[in-house]
Coordinates of N, CA and C in Angstrom, one line a residue:
Q155 N -5.6 -7.4 -10.2 CA -4.2 -7.9 -10.2 C -3.3 -6.8 -10.7
V156 N -2.1 -6.7 -10.2 CA -1.1 -5.7 -10.5 C 0.2 -6.4 -10.9
Q157 N 0.7 -6.0 -12.0 CA 2.1 -6.4 -12.4 C 3.0 -5.3 -12.2
L158 N 4.2 -5.6 -11.6 CA 5.2 -4.5 -11.3 C 6.5 -4.8 -12.0
V159 N 7.1 -3.8 -12.6 CA 8.4 -3.9 -13.3 C 9.3 -2.8 -12.8
E160 N 10.4 -3.2 -12.1 CA 11.4 -2.2 -11.7 C 12.4 -1.9 -12.8
S161 N 13.0 -0.7 -12.7 CA 14.1 -0.3 -13.6 C 14.9 0.8 -12.9
G162 N 16.0 1.1 -13.5 CA 16.8 2.2 -13.0 C 18.0 1.7 -12.1
G163 N 18.2 0.5 -11.9 CA 19.3 0.0 -11.1 C 20.6 0.1 -11.9
G164 N 21.7 -0.1 -11.3 CA 23.0 -0.1 -12.0 C 24.1 0.0 -11.0
L165 N 25.3 0.4 -11.6 CA 26.5 0.5 -10.8 C 26.8 2.0 -10.6
V166 N 27.1 2.4 -9.3 CA 27.3 3.8 -9.0 C 28.4 3.8 -7.9
Q167 N 29.2 4.9 -7.9 CA 30.2 5.1 -6.9 C 29.6 5.6 -5.6
A168 N 30.2 5.3 -4.5 CA 29.8 5.7 -3.2 C 29.6 7.3 -3.2
G169 N 28.5 7.7 -2.6 CA 28.2 9.2 -2.6 C 27.3 9.6 -3.8
G170 N 27.2 8.7 -4.8 CA 26.4 9.0 -5.9 C 24.9 8.8 -5.7
S171 N 24.1 9.0 -6.8 CA 22.7 8.9 -6.7 C 22.1 8.0 -7.8
L172 N 21.0 7.4 -7.6 CA 20.2 6.7 -8.6 C 18.7 6.9 -8.3
R173 N 17.9 6.8 -9.4 CA 16.5 6.8 -9.2 C 15.9 5.5 -9.8
L174 N 15.3 4.8 -8.9 CA 14.6 3.6 -9.3 C 13.1 3.9 -9.7
S175 N 12.6 3.2 -10.7 CA 11.2 3.3 -11.0 C 10.6 2.0 -11.0
C176 N 9.3 2.0 -10.7 CA 8.5 0.8 -10.6 C 7.2 1.1 -11.4
A177 N 7.1 0.5 -12.6 CA 5.9 0.7 -13.4 C 4.9 -0.4 -13.1
A178 N 3.6 0.0 -12.9 CA 2.5 -0.9 -12.6 C 1.5 -1.0 -13.7
S179 N 1.0 -2.2 -13.9 CA 0.0 -2.4 -14.9 C -1.4 -2.2 -14.2
G180 N -2.4 -2.1 -15.0 CA -3.7 -2.0 -14.4 C -4.2 -0.6 -14.2
R181 N -5.6 -0.5 -14.1 CA -6.2 0.8 -14.0 C -6.4 1.2 -12.6
T182 N -6.1 0.4 -11.6 CA -6.4 0.7 -10.2 C -5.1 1.0 -9.4
F183 N -4.0 1.4 -10.1 CA -2.8 1.6 -9.4 C -3.0 2.6 -8.3
S184 N -3.8 3.6 -8.5 CA -4.0 4.7 -7.5 C -4.7 4.2 -6.2
S185 N -5.2 2.9 -6.3 CA -5.8 2.3 -5.1 C -4.8 1.6 -4.2
Y186 N -3.6 1.5 -4.6 CA -2.6 0.7 -3.9 C -1.6 1.5 -3.2
S187 N -1.3 1.1 -2.0 CA -0.1 1.6 -1.3 C 1.1 0.8 -1.9
M188 N 2.3 1.5 -1.9 CA 3.4 0.9 -2.5 C 4.6 0.9 -1.5
G189 N 5.4 -0.1 -1.7 CA 6.6 -0.2 -0.8 C 7.9 -0.6 -1.7
W190 N 9.0 -0.2 -1.1 CA 10.3 -0.7 -1.7 C 11.0 -1.5 -0.6
F191 N 11.5 -2.7 -1.0 CA 12.3 -3.5 -0.2 C 13.6 -3.8 -0.9
R192 N 14.6 -4.3 -0.1 CA 15.9 -4.7 -0.7 C 16.4 -6.0 -0.1
Q193 N 17.3 -6.6 -0.8 CA 17.8 -7.9 -0.3 C 19.3 -8.0 -0.8
A194 N 20.2 -8.2 0.2 CA 21.6 -8.5 -0.1 C 21.8 -10.0 -0.2
P195 N 22.8 -10.4 -0.9 CA 23.1 -11.9 -0.9 C 23.3 -12.5 0.5
G196 N 22.6 -13.5 0.7 CA 22.7 -14.2 2.0 C 21.9 -13.6 3.1
K197 N 21.2 -12.5 2.8 CA 20.4 -11.9 3.9 C 18.9 -11.9 3.6
E198 N 18.1 -11.6 4.6 CA 16.7 -11.5 4.4 C 16.3 -10.2 3.7
R199 N 15.2 -10.2 3.0 CA 14.7 -9.0 2.4 C 14.3 -8.0 3.5
E200 N 14.6 -6.8 3.3 CA 14.3 -5.8 4.3 C 13.5 -4.6 3.7
F201 N 12.7 -4.0 4.6 CA 11.9 -2.8 4.2 C 12.8 -1.6 4.0
V202 N 12.5 -0.8 3.0 CA 13.2 0.4 2.7 C 12.3 1.6 2.9
A203 N 11.2 1.6 2.2 CA 10.3 2.8 2.2 C 8.9 2.4 1.7
A204 N 7.9 3.2 2.1 CA 6.6 3.0 1.6 C 5.8 4.3 1.5
I205 N 4.8 4.2 0.7 CA 4.0 5.4 0.4 C 2.5 5.0 0.2
N206 N 1.6 5.9 0.7 CA 0.2 5.5 0.7 C -0.4 5.8 -0.7
W207 N -1.6 5.4 -0.9 CA -2.2 5.4 -2.3 C -2.3 6.8 -2.9
R208 N -2.4 7.8 -2.0 CA -2.5 9.2 -2.5 C -1.1 9.9 -2.6
G209 N -0.1 9.3 -2.0 CA 1.2 9.9 -2.0 C 1.3 11.0 -0.9
T210 N 0.4 11.0 0.1 CA 0.4 12.0 1.2 C 1.1 11.5 2.4
S211 N 1.4 10.2 2.5 CA 2.1 9.7 3.7 C 3.2 8.7 3.2
T212 N 4.4 8.9 3.9 CA 5.5 8.1 3.5 C 6.2 7.6 4.8
Y213 N 6.9 6.5 4.7 CA 7.6 6.0 5.9 C 9.0 5.3 5.4
Y214 N 10.0 5.5 6.2 CA 11.3 5.0 5.8 C 12.0 4.2 6.9
A215 N 12.8 3.3 6.4 CA 13.7 2.6 7.4 C 14.7 3.6 7.9
D216 N 15.2 3.4 9.1 CA 16.1 4.3 9.7 C 17.4 4.4 8.8
S217 N 17.8 3.3 8.2 CA 19.1 3.2 7.5 C 19.1 4.0 6.2
V218 N 17.9 4.4 5.8 CA 17.9 5.2 4.5 C 17.2 6.6 4.7
K219 N 16.7 6.8 5.9 CA 16.0 8.1 6.2 C 17.0 9.3 5.9
D220 N 16.5 10.3 5.3 CA 17.2 11.5 4.9 C 18.1 11.3 3.7
R221 N 18.2 10.1 3.2 CA 19.0 9.8 1.9 C 18.1 9.4 0.8
F222 N 17.0 8.6 1.1 CA 16.2 8.1 0.1 C 14.8 8.8 0.1
T223 N 14.2 9.0 -1.0 CA 12.9 9.6 -1.1 C 12.0 8.7 -2.0
I224 N 10.8 8.3 -1.5 CA 9.8 7.6 -2.2 C 8.8 8.6 -2.7
S225 N 8.3 8.4 -3.9 CA 7.3 9.2 -4.5 C 6.5 8.4 -5.5
R226 N 5.4 9.0 -6.0 CA 4.6 8.3 -7.0 C 3.9 9.3 -7.9
D227 N 3.6 8.8 -9.1 CA 2.9 9.5 -10.1 C 1.7 8.6 -10.5
N228 N 0.5 8.8 -10.0 CA -0.6 8.0 -10.3 C -1.0 8.1 -11.7
A229 N -0.8 9.2 -12.3 CA -1.1 9.4 -13.8 C -0.2 8.5 -14.6
K230 N 1.0 8.2 -14.2 CA 1.9 7.4 -14.9 C 2.0 5.9 -14.4
N231 N 1.2 5.6 -13.4 CA 1.2 4.3 -12.8 C 2.6 3.9 -12.3
T232 N 3.3 4.8 -11.7 CA 4.7 4.6 -11.4 C 5.0 5.1 -10.0
V233 N 5.9 4.3 -9.3 CA 6.4 4.7 -8.0 C 7.9 4.8 -8.2
Y234 N 8.5 5.8 -7.5 CA 10.0 6.0 -7.6 C 10.6 5.9 -6.3
L235 N 11.9 5.6 -6.4 CA 12.8 5.7 -5.2 C 14.0 6.4 -5.6
R236 N 14.1 7.7 -5.1 CA 15.3 8.4 -5.3 C 16.3 8.1 -4.2
M237 N 17.5 7.7 -4.6 CA 18.5 7.3 -3.6 C 19.8 8.3 -3.8
N238 N 20.0 9.0 -2.7 CA 21.2 9.9 -2.7 C 22.2 9.4 -1.7
S239 N 23.4 9.9 -1.8 CA 24.5 9.6 -0.8 C 24.6 8.1 -0.6
L240 N 24.7 7.4 -1.7 CA 24.7 6.0 -1.7 C 26.0 5.4 -1.0
K241 N 25.8 4.3 -0.3 CA 26.9 3.7 0.4 C 27.1 2.3 -0.1
P242 N 28.3 1.7 0.1 CA 28.5 0.3 -0.4 C 27.4 -0.6 0.3
E243 N 27.0 -0.4 1.5 CA 26.1 -1.2 2.1 C 24.7 -1.1 1.6
D244 N 24.4 -0.2 0.7 CA 23.2 -0.1 0.0 C 23.1 -1.1 -1.2
T245 N 24.2 -1.8 -1.5 CA 24.3 -2.7 -2.6 C 23.3 -3.9 -2.3
C246 N 22.3 -4.0 -3.2 CA 21.2 -5.0 -3.0 C 20.4 -5.1 -4.3
V247 N 19.6 -6.1 -4.3 CA 18.5 -6.1 -5.3 C 17.3 -5.4 -4.6
Y248 N 16.7 -4.5 -5.4 CA 15.6 -3.7 -4.9 C 14.3 -4.1 -5.5
Y249 N 13.3 -4.3 -4.7 CA 12.0 -4.8 -5.1 C 10.9 -3.8 -4.8
C250 N 10.0 -3.6 -5.7 CA 8.8 -2.8 -5.3 C 7.6 -3.8 -5.1
A251 N 6.7 -3.3 -4.3 CA 5.6 -4.2 -3.9 C 4.3 -3.3 -3.7
A252 N 3.2 -4.0 -3.9 CA 1.9 -3.3 -3.8 C 0.9 -4.0 -2.9
V253 N 0.1 -3.2 -2.2 CA -1.0 -3.7 -1.4 C -2.2 -2.8 -1.5
R254 N -3.4 -3.4 -1.5 CA -4.6 -2.6 -1.6 C -5.1 -2.2 -0.3
Q255 N -4.3 -1.7 0.5 CA -4.7 -1.2 1.8 C -3.6 -0.4 2.4
V256 N -3.6 -0.1 3.7 CA -2.6 0.7 4.4 C -1.2 0.0 4.2
F257 N -0.2 0.8 3.9 CA 1.1 0.2 3.6 C 1.7 -0.4 4.9
S258 N 2.6 -1.3 4.7 CA 3.2 -2.1 5.7 C 4.7 -2.0 5.6
T259 N 5.4 -2.3 6.7 CA 6.9 -2.4 6.7 C 7.4 -3.9 6.7
V260 N 6.5 -4.8 6.5 CA 6.9 -6.2 6.4 C 6.4 -6.8 5.1
E261 N 7.2 -7.8 4.7 CA 6.9 -8.5 3.4 C 5.5 -9.0 3.3
A262 N 5.1 -9.6 4.4 CA 3.7 -10.3 4.4 C 2.6 -9.3 4.2
G263 N 2.9 -8.0 4.3 CA 1.9 -7.0 4.2 C 1.6 -6.6 2.7
Y264 N 2.3 -7.2 1.8 CA 2.1 -6.9 0.4 C 1.7 -8.1 -0.4
D265 N 0.9 -7.8 -1.5 CA 0.3 -8.8 -2.3 C 1.0 -9.1 -3.6
Y266 N 1.6 -8.0 -4.1 CA 2.2 -8.1 -5.4 C 3.7 -7.6 -5.4
W267 N 4.5 -8.3 -6.2 CA 6.0 -8.0 -6.2 C 6.5 -7.9 -7.6
G268 N 7.5 -7.0 -7.8 CA 8.2 -7.0 -9.0 C 9.4 -8.0 -9.0
Q269 N 10.1 -8.0 -10.1 CA 11.2 -9.0 -10.2 C 12.5 -8.5 -9.6
G270 N 12.6 -7.2 -9.3 CA 13.8 -6.7 -8.7 C 14.7 -6.0 -9.7
T271 N 15.5 -5.1 -9.2 CA 16.6 -4.5 -10.0 C 17.8 -4.3 -9.1
Q272 N 19.0 -4.6 -9.7 CA 20.2 -4.7 -8.9 C 20.8 -3.3 -8.8
V273 N 21.2 -2.9 -7.6 CA 21.9 -1.7 -7.3 C 23.3 -2.1 -6.7
T274 N 24.3 -1.6 -7.3 CA 25.7 -1.9 -6.8 C 26.4 -0.6 -6.6
V275 N 26.9 -0.4 -5.3 CA 27.6 0.8 -5.0 C 29.0 0.4 -4.7
S276 N 29.9 1.0 -5.5 CA 31.4 0.7 -5.3 C 32.0 1.7 -4.4
S277 N 33.0 1.3 -3.6 CA 33.7 2.2 -2.7 C 34.8 2.9 -3.3

């Protein structure tokens, strides 16, 4: 079992940057692929980025490609999402998720979820 806790959200002006962190419990974090999703009020949760268990393969939604970077530090049981050039439309609750297999771009492909962290981008 994996427990996930996100942090690093907040209020930032358009064009600014934030780095989200997701700390995982358990000794098998390095066995899990990780994903970031986000959800705006009244909208469905959407895929943002994913990384494989070794950190050697990543995948991004088109809407964040070239602005966001996902990375992980298995020694610290943590996955990160660096967000640059933020836009008001990036305002969402951001969730990290874990799966003990190949990463997925859909919610159903993940077994464990964090509680989310709010990111608000002002114009």
